[in-house]
PDB file of C-alpha atoms in Angstrom:
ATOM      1  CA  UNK A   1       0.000   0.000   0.000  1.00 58.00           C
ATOM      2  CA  UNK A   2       2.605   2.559   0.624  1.00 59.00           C
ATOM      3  CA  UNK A   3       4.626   1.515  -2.203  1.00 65.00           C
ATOM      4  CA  UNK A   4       1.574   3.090  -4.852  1.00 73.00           C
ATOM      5  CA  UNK A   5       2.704   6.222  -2.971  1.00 68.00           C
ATOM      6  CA  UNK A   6       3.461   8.796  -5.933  1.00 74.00           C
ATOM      7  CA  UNK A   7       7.507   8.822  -5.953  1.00 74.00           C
ATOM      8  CA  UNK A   8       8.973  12.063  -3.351  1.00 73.00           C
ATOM      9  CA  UNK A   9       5.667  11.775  -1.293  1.00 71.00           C
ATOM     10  CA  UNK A  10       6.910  13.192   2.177  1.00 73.00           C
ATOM     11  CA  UNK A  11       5.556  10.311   4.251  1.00 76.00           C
ATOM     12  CA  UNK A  12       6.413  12.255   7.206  1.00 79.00           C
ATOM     13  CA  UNK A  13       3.401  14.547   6.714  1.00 83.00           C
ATOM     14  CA  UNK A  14       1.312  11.734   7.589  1.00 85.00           C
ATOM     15  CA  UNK A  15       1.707  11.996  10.967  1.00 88.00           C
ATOM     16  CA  UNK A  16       0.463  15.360  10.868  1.00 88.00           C
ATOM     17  CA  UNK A  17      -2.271  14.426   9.390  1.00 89.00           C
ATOM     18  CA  UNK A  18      -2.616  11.778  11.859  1.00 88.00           C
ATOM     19  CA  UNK A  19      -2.615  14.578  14.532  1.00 91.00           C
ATOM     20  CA  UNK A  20      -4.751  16.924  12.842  1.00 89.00           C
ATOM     21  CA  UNK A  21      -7.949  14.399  12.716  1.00 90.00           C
ATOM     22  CA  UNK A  22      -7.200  13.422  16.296  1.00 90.00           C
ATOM     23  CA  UNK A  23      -7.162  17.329  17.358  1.00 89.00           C
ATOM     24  CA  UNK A  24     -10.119  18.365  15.257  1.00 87.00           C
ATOM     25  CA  UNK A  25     -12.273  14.332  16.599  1.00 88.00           C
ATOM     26  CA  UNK A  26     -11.581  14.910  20.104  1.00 88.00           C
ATOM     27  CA  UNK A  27     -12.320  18.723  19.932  1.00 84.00           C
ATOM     28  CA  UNK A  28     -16.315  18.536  18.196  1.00 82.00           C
ATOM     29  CA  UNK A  29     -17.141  15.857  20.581  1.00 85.00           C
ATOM     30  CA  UNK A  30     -16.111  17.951  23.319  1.00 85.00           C
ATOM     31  CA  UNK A  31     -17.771  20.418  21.474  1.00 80.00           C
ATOM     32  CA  UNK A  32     -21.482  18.356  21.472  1.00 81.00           C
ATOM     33  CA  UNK A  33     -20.744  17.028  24.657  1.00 85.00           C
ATOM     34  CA  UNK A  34     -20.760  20.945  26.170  1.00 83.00           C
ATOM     35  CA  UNK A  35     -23.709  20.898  24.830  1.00 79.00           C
ATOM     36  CA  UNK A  36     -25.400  18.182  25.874  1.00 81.00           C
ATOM     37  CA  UNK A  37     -23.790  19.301  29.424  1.00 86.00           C
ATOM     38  CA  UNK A  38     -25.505  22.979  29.203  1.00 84.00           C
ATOM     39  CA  UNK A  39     -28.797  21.339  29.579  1.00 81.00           C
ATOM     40  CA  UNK A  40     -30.448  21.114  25.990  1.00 76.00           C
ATOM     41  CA  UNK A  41     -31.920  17.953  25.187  1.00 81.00           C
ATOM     42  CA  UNK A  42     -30.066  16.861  21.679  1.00 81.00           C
ATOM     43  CA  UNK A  43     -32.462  15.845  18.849  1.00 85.00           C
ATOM     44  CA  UNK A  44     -32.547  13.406  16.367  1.00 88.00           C
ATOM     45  CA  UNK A  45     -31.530  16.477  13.862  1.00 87.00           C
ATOM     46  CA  UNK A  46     -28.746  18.041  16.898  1.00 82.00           C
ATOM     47  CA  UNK A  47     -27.074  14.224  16.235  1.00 84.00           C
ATOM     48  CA  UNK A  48     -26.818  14.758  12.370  1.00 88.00           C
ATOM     49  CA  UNK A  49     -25.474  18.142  12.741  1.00 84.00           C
ATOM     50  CA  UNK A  50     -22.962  17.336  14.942  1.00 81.00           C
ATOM     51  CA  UNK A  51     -22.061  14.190  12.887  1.00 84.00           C
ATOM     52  CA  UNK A  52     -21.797  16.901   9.690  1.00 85.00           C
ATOM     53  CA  UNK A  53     -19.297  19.160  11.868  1.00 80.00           C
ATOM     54  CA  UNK A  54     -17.080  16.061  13.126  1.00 83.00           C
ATOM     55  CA  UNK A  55     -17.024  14.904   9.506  1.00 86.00           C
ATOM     56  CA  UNK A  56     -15.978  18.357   8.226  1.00 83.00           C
ATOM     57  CA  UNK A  57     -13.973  19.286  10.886  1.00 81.00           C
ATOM     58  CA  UNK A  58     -11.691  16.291  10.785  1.00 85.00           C
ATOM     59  CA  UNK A  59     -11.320  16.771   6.632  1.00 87.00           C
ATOM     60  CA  UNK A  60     -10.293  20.216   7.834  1.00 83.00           C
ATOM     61  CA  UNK A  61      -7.932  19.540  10.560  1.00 85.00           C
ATOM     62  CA  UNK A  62      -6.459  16.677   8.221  1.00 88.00           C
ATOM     63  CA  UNK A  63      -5.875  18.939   5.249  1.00 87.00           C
ATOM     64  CA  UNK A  64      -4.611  21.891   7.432  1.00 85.00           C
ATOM     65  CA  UNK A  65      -2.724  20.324   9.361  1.00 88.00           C
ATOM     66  CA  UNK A  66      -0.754  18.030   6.578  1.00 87.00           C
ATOM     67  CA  UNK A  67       0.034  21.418   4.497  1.00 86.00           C
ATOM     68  CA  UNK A  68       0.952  23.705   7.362  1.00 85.00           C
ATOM     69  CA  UNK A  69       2.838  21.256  10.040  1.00 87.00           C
ATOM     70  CA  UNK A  70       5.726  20.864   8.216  1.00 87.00           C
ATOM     71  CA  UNK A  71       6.105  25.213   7.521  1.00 87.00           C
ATOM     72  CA  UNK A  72       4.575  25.603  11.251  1.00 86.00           C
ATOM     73  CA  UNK A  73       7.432  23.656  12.517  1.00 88.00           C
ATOM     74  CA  UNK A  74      10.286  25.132  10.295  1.00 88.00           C
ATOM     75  CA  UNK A  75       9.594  28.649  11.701  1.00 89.00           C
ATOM     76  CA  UNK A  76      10.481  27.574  15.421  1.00 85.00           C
ATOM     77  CA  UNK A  77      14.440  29.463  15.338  1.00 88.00           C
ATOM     78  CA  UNK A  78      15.949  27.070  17.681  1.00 86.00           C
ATOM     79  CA  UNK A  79      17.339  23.677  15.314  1.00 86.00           C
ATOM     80  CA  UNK A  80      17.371  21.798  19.102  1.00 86.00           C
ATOM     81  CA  UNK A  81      13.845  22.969  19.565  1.00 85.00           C
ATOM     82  CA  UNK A  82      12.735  22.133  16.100  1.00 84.00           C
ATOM     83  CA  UNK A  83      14.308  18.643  16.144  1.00 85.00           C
ATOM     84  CA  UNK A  84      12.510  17.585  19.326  1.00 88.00           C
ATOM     85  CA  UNK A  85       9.144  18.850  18.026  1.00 87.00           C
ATOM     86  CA  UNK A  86       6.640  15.514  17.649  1.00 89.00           C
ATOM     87  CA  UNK A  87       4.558  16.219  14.444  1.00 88.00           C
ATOM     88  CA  UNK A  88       1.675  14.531  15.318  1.00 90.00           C
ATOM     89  CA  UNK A  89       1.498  16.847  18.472  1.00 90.00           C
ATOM     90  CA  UNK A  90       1.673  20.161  16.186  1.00 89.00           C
ATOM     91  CA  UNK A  91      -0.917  18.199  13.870  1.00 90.00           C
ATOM     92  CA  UNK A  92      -3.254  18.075  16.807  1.00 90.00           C
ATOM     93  CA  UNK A  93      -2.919  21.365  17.483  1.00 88.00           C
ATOM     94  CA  UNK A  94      -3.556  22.737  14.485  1.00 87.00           C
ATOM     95  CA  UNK A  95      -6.471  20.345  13.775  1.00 87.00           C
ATOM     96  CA  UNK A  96      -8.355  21.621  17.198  1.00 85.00           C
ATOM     97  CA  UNK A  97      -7.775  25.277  16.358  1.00 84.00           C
ATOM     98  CA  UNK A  98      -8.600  24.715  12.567  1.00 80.00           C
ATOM     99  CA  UNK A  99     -11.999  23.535  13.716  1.00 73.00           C
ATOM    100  CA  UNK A 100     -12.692  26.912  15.843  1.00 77.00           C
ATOM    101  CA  UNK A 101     -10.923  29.228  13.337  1.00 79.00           C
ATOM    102  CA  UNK A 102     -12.181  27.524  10.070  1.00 76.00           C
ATOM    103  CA  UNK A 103     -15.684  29.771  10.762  1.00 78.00           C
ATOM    104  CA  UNK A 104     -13.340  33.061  11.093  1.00 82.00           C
ATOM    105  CA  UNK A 105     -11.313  32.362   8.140  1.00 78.00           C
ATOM    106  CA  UNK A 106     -14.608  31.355   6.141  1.00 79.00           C
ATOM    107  CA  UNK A 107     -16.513  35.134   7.067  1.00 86.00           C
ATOM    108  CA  UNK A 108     -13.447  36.872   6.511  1.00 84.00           C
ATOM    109  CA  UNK A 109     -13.211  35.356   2.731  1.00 83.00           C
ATOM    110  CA  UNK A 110     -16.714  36.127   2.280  1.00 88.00           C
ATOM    111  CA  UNK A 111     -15.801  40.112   3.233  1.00 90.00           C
ATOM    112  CA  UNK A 112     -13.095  39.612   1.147  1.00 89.00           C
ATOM    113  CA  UNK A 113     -14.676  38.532  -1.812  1.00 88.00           C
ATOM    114  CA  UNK A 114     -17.623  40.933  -1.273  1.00 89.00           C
ATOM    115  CA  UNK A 115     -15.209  44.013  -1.255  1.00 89.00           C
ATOM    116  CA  UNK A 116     -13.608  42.578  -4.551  1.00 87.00           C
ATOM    117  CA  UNK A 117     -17.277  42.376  -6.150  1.00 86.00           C
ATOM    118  CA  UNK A 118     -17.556  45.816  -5.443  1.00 86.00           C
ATOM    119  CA  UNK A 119     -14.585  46.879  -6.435  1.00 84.00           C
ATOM    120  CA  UNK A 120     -14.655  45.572  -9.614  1.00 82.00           C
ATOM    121  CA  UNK A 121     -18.119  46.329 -10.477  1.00 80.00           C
ATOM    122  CA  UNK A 122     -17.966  49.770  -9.461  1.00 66.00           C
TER     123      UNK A 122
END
């Protein structure tokens, strides 16, 4: 299986990836679980929703965290401190925080694009 691997695939950002889908998992259950915990009673429709957001939010965290790890980790200035970093650890990080800032990044490229429209229309 990882010999059909197109030839110079960095096999290293797997575990990244790895540690992006674990971050972004772990943090929209916690996410439902809060609020389950916060007292509202979780329908039949809250379940599918939060199903949707895992789902998304671990194809985000996966795909975030496998193309920014690697640069993420390369801009630490100390080559000690950078050689002891665990990649699946930075993956996890970056998967949990893709999950809360992929809503922030998404309005801001819909201001974005909206100023653009205008711009070029008018």
């Amino acid at each position: 299986m990882l010999s059909d691997l197109p030839p110079g695939f960095d096999l290293g950002r797997l575990r990244y990836a790895f540690g992006g889908a674990a971050g972004a998992l772990i943090y929209g259950v916690y996410t439902f679980v809060q609020l389950v915990k916060a007292g509202h009673r979780p329908t039949l429709s809250d379940f599918w929703r939060a199903l949707a957001n895992v789902t998304a939010g671990l194809l985000v965290g996966t795909v975030a965290a496998f193309a920014l790890g690697p640069a993420l980790v390369a801009m630490i200035p100390f080559e000690g401190l950078r050689a002891a970093v665990d990649p699946v650890a930075v993956g996890f990080v970056v998967g949990g925080l893709g999950w809360e800032l992929l809503p922030l990044v998404i309005e801001g490229a819909k201001r974005w694009a909206s100023r653009l429209g205008k711009e070029k229309s008018g």
